[in-house]
mmCIF file of C-alpha atoms in Angstrom:
data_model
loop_
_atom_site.group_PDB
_atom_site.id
_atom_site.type_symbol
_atom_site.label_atom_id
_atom_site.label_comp_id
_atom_site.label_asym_id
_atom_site.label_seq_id
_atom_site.Cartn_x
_atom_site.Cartn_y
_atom_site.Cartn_z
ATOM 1 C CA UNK A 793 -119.279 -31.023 19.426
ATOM 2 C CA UNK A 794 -117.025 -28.964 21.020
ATOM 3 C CA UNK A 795 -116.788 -25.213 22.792
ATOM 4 C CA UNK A 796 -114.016 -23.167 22.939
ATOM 5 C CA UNK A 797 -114.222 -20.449 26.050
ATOM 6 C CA UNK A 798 -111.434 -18.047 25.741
ATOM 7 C CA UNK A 799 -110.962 -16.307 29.036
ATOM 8 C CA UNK A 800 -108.346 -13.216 28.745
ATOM 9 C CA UNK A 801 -106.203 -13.286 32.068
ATOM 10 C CA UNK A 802 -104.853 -9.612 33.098
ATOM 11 C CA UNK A 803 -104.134 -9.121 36.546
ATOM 12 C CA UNK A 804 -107.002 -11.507 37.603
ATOM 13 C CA UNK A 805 -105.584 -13.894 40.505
ATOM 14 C CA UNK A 806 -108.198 -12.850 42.538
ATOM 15 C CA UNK A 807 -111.083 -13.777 40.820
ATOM 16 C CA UNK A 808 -109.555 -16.630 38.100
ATOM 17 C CA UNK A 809 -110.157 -19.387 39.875
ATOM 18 C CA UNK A 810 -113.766 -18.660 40.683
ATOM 19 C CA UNK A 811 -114.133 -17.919 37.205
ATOM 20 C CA UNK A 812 -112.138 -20.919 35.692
ATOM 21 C CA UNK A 813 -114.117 -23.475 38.351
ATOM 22 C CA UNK A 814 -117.796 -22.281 36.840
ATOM 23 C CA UNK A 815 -116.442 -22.814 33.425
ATOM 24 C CA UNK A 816 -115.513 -26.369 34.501
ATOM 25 C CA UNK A 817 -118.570 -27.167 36.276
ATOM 26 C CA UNK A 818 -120.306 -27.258 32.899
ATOM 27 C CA UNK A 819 -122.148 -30.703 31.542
ATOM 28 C CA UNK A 820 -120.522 -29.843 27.899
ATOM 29 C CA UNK A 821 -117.729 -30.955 26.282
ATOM 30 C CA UNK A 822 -115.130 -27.405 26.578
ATOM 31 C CA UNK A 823 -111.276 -26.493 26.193
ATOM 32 C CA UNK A 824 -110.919 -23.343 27.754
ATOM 33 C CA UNK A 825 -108.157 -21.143 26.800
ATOM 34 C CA UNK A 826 -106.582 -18.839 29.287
ATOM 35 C CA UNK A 827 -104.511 -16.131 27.945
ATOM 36 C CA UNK A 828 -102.479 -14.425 29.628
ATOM 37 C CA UNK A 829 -101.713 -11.026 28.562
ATOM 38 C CA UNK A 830 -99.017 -9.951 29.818
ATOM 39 C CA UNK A 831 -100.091 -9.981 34.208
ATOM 40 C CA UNK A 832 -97.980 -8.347 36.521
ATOM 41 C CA UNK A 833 -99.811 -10.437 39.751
ATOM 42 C CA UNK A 834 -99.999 -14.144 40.158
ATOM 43 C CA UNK A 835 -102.062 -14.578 37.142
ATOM 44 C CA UNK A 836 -99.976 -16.362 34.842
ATOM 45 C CA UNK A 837 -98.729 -19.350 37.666
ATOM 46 C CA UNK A 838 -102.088 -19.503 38.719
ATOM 47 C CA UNK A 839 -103.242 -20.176 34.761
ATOM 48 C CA UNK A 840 -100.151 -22.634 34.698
ATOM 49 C CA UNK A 841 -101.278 -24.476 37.826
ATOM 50 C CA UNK A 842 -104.753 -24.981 36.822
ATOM 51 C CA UNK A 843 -103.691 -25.722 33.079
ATOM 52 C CA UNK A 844 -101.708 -28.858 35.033
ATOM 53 C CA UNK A 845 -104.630 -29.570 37.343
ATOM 54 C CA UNK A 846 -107.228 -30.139 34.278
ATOM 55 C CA UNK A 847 -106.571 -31.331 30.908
ATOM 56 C CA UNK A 848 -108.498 -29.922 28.455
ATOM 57 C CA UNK A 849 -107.516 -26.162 30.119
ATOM 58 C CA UNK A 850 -104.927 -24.110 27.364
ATOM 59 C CA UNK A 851 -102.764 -21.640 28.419
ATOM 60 C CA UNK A 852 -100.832 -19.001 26.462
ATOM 61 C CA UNK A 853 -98.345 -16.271 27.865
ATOM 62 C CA UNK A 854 -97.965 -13.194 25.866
ATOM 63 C CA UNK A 855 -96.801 -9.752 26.331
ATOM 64 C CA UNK A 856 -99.145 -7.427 27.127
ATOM 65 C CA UNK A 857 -101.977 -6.099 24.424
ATOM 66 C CA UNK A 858 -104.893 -5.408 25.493
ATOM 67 C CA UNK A 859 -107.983 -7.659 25.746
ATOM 68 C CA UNK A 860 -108.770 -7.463 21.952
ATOM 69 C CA UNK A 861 -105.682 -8.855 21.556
ATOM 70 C CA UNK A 862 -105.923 -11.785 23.836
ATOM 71 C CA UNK A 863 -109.314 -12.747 22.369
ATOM 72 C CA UNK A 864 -107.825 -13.023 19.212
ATOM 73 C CA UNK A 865 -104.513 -14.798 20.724
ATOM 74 C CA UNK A 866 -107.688 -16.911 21.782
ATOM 75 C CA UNK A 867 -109.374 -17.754 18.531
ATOM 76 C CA UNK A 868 -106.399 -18.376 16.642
ATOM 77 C CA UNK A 869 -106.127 -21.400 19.309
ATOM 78 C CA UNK A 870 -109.448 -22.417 19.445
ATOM 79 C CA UNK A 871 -110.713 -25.558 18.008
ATOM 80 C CA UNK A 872 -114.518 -25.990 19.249
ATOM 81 C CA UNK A 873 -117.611 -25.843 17.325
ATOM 82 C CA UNK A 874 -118.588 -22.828 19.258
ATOM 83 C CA UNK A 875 -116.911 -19.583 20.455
ATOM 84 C CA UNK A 876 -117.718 -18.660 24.148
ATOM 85 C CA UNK A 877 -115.946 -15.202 25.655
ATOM 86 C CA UNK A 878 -115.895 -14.986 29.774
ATOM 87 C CA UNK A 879 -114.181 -12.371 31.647
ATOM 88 C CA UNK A 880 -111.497 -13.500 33.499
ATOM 89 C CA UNK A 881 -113.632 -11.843 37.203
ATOM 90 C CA UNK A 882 -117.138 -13.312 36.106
ATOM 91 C CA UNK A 883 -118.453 -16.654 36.485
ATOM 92 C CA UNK A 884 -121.343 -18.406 34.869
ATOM 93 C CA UNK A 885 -123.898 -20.738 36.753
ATOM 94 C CA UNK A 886 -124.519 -24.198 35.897
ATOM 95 C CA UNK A 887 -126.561 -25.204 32.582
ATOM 96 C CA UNK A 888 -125.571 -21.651 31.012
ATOM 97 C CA UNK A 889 -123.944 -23.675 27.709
ATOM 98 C CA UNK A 890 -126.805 -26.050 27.650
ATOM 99 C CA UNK A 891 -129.265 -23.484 27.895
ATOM 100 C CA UNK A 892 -127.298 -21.861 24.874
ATOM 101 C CA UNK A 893 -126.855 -25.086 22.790
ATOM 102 C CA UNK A 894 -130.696 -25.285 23.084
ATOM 103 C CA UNK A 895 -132.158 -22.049 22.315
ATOM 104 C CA UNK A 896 -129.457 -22.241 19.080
ATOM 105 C CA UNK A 897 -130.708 -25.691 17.968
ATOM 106 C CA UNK A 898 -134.203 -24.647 18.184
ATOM 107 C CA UNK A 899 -134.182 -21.605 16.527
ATOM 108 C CA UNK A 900 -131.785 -21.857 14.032
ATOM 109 C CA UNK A 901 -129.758 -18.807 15.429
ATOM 110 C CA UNK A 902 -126.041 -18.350 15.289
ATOM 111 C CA UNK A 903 -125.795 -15.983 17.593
ATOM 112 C CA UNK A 904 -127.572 -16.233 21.010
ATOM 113 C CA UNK A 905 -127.557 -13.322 23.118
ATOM 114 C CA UNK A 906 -128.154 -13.857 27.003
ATOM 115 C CA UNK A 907 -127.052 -11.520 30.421
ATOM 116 C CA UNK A 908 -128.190 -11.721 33.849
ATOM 117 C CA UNK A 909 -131.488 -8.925 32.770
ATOM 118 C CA UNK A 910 -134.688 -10.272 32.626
ATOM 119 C CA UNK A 911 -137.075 -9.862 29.384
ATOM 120 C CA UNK A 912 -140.493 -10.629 29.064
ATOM 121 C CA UNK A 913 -139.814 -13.776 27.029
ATOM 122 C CA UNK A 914 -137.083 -14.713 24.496
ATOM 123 C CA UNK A 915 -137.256 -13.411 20.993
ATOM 124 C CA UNK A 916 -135.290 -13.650 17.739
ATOM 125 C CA UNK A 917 -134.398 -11.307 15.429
ATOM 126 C CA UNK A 918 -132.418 -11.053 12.103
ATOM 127 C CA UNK A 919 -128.779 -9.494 12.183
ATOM 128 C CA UNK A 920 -129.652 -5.897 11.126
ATOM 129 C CA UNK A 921 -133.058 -6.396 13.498
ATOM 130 C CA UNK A 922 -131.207 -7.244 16.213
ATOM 131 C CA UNK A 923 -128.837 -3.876 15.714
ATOM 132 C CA UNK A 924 -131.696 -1.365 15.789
ATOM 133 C CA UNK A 925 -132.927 -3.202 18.143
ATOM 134 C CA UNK A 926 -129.980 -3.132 21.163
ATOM 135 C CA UNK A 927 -128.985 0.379 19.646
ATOM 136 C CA UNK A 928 -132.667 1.850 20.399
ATOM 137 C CA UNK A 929 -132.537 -0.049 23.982
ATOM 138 C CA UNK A 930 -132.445 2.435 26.687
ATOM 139 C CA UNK A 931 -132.333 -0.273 29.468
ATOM 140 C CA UNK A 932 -128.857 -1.691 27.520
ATOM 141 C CA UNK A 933 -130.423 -4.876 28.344
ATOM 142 C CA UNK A 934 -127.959 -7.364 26.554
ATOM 143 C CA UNK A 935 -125.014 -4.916 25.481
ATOM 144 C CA UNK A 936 -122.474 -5.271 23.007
ATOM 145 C CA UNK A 937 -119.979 -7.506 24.925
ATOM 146 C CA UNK A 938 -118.559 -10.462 23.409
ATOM 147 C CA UNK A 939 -118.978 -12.290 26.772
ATOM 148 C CA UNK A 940 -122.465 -13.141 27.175
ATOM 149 C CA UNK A 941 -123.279 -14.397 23.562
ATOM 150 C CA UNK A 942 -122.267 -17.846 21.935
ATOM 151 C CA UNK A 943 -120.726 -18.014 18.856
ATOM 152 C CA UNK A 944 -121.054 -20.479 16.089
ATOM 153 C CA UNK A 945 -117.841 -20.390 14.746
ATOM 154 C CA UNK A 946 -118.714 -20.076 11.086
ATOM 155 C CA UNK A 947 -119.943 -17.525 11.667
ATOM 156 C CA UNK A 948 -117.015 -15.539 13.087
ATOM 157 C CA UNK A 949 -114.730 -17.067 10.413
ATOM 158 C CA UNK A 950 -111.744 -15.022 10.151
ATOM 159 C CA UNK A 951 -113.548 -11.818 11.832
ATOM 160 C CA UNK A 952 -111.072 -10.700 14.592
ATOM 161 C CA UNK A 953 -111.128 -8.058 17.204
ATOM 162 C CA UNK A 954 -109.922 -4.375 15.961
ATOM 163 C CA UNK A 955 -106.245 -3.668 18.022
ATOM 164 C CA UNK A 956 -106.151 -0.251 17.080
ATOM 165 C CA UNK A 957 -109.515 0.591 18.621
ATOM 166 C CA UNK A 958 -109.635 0.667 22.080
ATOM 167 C CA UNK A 959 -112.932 1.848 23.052
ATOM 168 C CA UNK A 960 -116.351 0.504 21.749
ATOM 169 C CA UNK A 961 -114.193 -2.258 19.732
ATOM 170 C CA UNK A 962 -117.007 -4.745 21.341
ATOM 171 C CA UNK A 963 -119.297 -2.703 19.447
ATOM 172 C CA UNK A 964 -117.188 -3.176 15.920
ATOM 173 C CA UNK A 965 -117.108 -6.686 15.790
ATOM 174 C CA UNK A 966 -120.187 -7.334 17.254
ATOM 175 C CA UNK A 967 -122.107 -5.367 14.759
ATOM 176 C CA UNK A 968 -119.714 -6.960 12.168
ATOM 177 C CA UNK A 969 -121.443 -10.182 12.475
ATOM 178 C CA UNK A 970 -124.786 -9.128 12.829
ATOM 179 C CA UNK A 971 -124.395 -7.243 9.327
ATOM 180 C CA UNK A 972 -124.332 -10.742 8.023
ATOM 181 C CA UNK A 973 -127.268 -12.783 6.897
ATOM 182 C CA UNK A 974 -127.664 -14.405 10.543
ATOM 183 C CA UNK A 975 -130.511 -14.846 12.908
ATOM 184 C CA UNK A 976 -130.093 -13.540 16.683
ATOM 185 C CA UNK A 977 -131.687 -15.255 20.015
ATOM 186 C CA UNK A 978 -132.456 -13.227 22.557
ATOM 187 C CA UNK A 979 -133.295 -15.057 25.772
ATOM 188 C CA UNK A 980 -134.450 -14.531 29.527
ATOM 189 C CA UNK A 981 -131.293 -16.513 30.783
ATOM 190 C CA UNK A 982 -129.879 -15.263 34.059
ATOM 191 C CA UNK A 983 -126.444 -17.440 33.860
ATOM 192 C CA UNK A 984 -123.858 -15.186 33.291
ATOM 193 C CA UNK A 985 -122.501 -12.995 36.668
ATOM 194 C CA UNK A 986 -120.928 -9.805 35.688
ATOM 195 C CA UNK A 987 -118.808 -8.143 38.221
ATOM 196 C CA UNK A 988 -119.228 -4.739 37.266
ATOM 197 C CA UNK A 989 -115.400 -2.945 37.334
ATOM 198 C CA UNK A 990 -114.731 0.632 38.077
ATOM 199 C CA UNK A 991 -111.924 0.653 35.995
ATOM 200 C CA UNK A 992 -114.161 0.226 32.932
ATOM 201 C CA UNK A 993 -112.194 2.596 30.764
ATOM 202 C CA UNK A 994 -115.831 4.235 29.672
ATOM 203 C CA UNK A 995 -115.665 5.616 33.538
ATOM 204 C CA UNK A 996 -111.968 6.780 32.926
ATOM 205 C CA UNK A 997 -110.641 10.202 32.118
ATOM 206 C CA UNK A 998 -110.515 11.362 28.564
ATOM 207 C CA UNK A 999 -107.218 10.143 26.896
ATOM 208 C CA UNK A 1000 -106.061 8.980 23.283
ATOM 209 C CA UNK A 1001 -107.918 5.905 23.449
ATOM 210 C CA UNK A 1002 -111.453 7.704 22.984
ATOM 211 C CA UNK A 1003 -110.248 8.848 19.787
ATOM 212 C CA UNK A 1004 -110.814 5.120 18.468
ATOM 213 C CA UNK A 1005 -114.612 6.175 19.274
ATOM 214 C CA UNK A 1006 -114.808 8.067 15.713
ATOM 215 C CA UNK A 1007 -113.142 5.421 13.558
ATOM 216 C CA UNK A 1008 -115.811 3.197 15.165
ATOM 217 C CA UNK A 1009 -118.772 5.330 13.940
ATOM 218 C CA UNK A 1010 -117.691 5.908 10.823
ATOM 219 C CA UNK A 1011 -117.068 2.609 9.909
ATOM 220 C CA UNK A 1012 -120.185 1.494 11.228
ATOM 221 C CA UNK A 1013 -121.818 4.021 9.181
ATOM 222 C CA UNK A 1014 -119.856 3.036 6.234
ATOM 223 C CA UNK A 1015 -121.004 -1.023 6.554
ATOM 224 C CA UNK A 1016 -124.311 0.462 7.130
ATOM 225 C CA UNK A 1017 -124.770 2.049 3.469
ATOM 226 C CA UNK A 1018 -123.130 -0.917 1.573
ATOM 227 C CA UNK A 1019 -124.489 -3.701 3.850
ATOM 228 C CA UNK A 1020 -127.592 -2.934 5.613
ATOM 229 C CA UNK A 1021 -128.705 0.461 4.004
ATOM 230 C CA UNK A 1022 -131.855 0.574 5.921
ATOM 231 C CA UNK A 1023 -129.495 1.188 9.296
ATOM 232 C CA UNK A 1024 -127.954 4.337 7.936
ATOM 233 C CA UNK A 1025 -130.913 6.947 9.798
ATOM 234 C CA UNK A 1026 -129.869 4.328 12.795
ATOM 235 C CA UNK A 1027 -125.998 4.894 12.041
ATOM 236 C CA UNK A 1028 -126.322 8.667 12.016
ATOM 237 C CA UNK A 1029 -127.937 8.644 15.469
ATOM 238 C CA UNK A 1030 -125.107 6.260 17.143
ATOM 239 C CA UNK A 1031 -122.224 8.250 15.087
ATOM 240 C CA UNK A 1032 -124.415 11.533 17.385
ATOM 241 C CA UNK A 1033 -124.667 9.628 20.542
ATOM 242 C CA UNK A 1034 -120.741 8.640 20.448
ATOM 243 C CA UNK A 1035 -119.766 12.656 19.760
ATOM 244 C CA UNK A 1036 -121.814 13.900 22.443
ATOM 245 C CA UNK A 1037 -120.308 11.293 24.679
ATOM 246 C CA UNK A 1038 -116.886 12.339 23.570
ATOM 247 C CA UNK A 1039 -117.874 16.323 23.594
ATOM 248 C CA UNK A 1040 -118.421 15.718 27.397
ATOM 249 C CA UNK A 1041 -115.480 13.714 28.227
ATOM 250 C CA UNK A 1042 -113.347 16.049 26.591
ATOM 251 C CA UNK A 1043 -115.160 18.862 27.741
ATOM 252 C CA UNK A 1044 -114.365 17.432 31.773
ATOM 253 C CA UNK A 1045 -110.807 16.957 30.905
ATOM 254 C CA UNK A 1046 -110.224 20.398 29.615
ATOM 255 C CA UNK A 1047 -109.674 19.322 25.831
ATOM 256 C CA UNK A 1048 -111.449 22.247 24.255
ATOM 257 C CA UNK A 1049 -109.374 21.651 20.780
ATOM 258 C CA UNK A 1050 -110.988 18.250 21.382
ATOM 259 C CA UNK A 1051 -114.530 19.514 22.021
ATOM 260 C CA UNK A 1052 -114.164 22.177 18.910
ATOM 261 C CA UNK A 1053 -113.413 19.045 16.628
ATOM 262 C CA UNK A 1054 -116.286 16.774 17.764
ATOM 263 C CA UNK A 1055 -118.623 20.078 17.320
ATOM 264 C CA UNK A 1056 -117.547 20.074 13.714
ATOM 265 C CA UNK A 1057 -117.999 16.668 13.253
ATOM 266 C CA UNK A 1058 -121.511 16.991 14.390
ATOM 267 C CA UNK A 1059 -121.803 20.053 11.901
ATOM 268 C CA UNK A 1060 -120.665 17.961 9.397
ATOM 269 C CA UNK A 1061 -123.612 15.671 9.747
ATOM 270 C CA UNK A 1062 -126.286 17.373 10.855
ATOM 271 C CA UNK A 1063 -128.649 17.547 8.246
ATOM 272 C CA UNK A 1064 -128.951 12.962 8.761
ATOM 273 C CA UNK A 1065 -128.805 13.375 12.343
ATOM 274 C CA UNK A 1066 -131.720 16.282 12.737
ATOM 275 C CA UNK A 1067 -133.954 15.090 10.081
ATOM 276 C CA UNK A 1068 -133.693 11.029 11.076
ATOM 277 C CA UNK A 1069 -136.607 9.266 12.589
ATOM 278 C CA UNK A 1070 -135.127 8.096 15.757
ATOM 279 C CA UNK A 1071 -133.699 10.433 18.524
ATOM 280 C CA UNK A 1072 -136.386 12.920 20.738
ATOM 281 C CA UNK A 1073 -137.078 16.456 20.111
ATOM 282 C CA UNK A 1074 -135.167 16.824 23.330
ATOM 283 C CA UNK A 1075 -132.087 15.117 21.536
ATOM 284 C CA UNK A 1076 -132.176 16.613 18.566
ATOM 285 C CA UNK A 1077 -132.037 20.128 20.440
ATOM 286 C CA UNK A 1078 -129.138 19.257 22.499
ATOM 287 C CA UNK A 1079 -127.463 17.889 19.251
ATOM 288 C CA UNK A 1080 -128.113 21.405 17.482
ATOM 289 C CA UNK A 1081 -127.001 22.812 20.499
ATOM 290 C CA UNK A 1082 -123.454 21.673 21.201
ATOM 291 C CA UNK A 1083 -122.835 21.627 17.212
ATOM 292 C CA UNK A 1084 -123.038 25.656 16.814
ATOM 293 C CA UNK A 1085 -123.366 26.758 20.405
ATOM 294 C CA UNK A 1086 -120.172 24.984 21.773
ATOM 295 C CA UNK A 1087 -118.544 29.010 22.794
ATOM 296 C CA UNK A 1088 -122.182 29.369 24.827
ATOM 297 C CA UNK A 1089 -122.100 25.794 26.984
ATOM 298 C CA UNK A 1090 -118.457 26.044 27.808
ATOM 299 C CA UNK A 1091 -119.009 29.436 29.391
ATOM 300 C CA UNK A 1092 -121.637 28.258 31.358
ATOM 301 C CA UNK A 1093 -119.541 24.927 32.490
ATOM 302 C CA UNK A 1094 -117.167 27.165 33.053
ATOM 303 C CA UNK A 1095 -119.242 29.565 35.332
ATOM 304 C CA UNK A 1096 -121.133 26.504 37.123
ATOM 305 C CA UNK A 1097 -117.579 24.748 37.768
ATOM 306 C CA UNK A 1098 -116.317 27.999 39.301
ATOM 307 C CA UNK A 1099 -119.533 27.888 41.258
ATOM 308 C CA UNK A 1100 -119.120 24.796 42.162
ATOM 309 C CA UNK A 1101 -115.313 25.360 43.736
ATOM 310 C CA UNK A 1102 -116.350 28.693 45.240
ATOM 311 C CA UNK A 1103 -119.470 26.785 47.069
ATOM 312 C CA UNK A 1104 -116.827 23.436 48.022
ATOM 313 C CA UNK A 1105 -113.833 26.076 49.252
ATOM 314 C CA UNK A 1106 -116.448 28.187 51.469
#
């Protein structure tokens, strides 16, 4: 049996070999597969050096694409049983693949789901189970990142990683799989360190990559109604999350053409988002709000911004 741990390299000398020496520190039989996509640092000699220093360590050089694209540089290389994901500045303690391996062969899962946040006790859920349940989860206890989940790799098949979508594309293929007739293991874990980045590009300034956010929804929504049609109320309250997120982004970058077309896209489905059973009163009233009231709210961030620079000027 063997795992395949595809580690995307960009820019990441100071933290690969941290990463790379967890990976190896691991009682299971791995080929890792560094790819480098496209590093302008010391990343790609320092994948070379450590590809020489260990032998079951791959290494691929590629031209920068964006870490979609490297994972699936990644699984078109990868021969293991299982799919493992690690960013290239995390690290995992010891036992985290045997602690996997274990909670998949005793529960029949094919998915297992495990981050450093602690839950009362692990659980499984079926595929579409598992959706409502992270999507409903306030806490964002386990998140929608490839990297702290083990794949079987039958499971993944030939389900790659969306190019063209470059925000919430975790989201698409994640939810991809799930769709599919699969059980899901959640578990306490602990064994995967995430270095939290401030260059997260959901902390970044509004720019043409957001606009990936709506192709996301609606093809979630789509899949919903042919696959899993008891997800669409679910659907319609993630497709109203993502616009208000966008509405707000756009709205602090000064895109009010942007802000006018997310407002009519809420319009547009506003009937399934106001009369759906999950979202609060509270919700629902901002939703309402920024759909037919968007002239209203900009005036007053317009007047509290002014505010704002009057009170930092004086």
């Amino acid at each position: 049996m063997l795992i395949s741990v595809i580690i995307p390299v960009y820019n990441s000398a100071a933290f690969l070999e941290e990463c790379v020496s967890s990976v190896l520190a691991q009682n299971e039989n791995l080929e890792i597969i560094l790819i480098n996509d496209g590093s302008k640092d010391d990343s790609g000699g320092l994948c070379d050096k450590l590809a020489k220093e260990n032998a079951n360590i791959k290494v691929l050089h590629k031209q920068n694409g964006g870490v979609s694209s490297a994972r699936n540089a990644g699984l078109e290389l990868a021969k293991g049983d299982y799919i493992a994901f690690i960013d290239s500045d995390d690290s995992i303690k010891k036992g985290y693949f045997t602690d996997l391996l274990a909670k998949i062969g005793s529960s029949d899962a094919v998915v297992l789901s495990i981050n450093d946040y602690k839950v009362p006790k692990p659980f499984i859920l079926s595929g579409s189970q598992a959706i409502e349940f992270m999507l409903k989860d306030k806490a964002h206890r386990f998140g929608w990142a490839p990297w702290n989940k083990l794949f079987k790799r039958s499971i993944i098949g030939n389900l790659r990683f969306n190019e063209s979508e470059h925000v919430t594309e975790d989201f698409s293929f994640i939810s991809k799989i799930f769709l599919g007739d699969i059980k899901v293991a959640f578990d306490t874990g602990g064994l995967y360190n995430y270095q939290d980045s401030d260059i997260s590009i959901m902390r970044s300034s509004y720019n043409e990559k957001y606009d990936s956010m709506v192709l996301v929804g609606d093809n979630f929504l789509k899949e919903c109604k042919e696959r899993a049609p008891s997800l669409v109320p679910l659907a319609f309250f993630a497709l109203a999350q993502g616009t208000l997120f966008l509405i707000y982004k756009a709205r602090e970058a000064g895109l009010y053409e942007k802000v006018a077309s997310f407002s009519a896209r809420l319009r547009a489905n506003i009937f399934p988002i106001i009369f759906n059973k999950h979202g609060s009163l509270k919700f629902k009233l901002v939703i309402l709000a920024h759909a037919f009231c968007q002239k209203i709210l900009l005036a007053r961030y317009h007047k509290r911004a002014k505010n704002e620079a009057t009170f930092c000027h004086n």
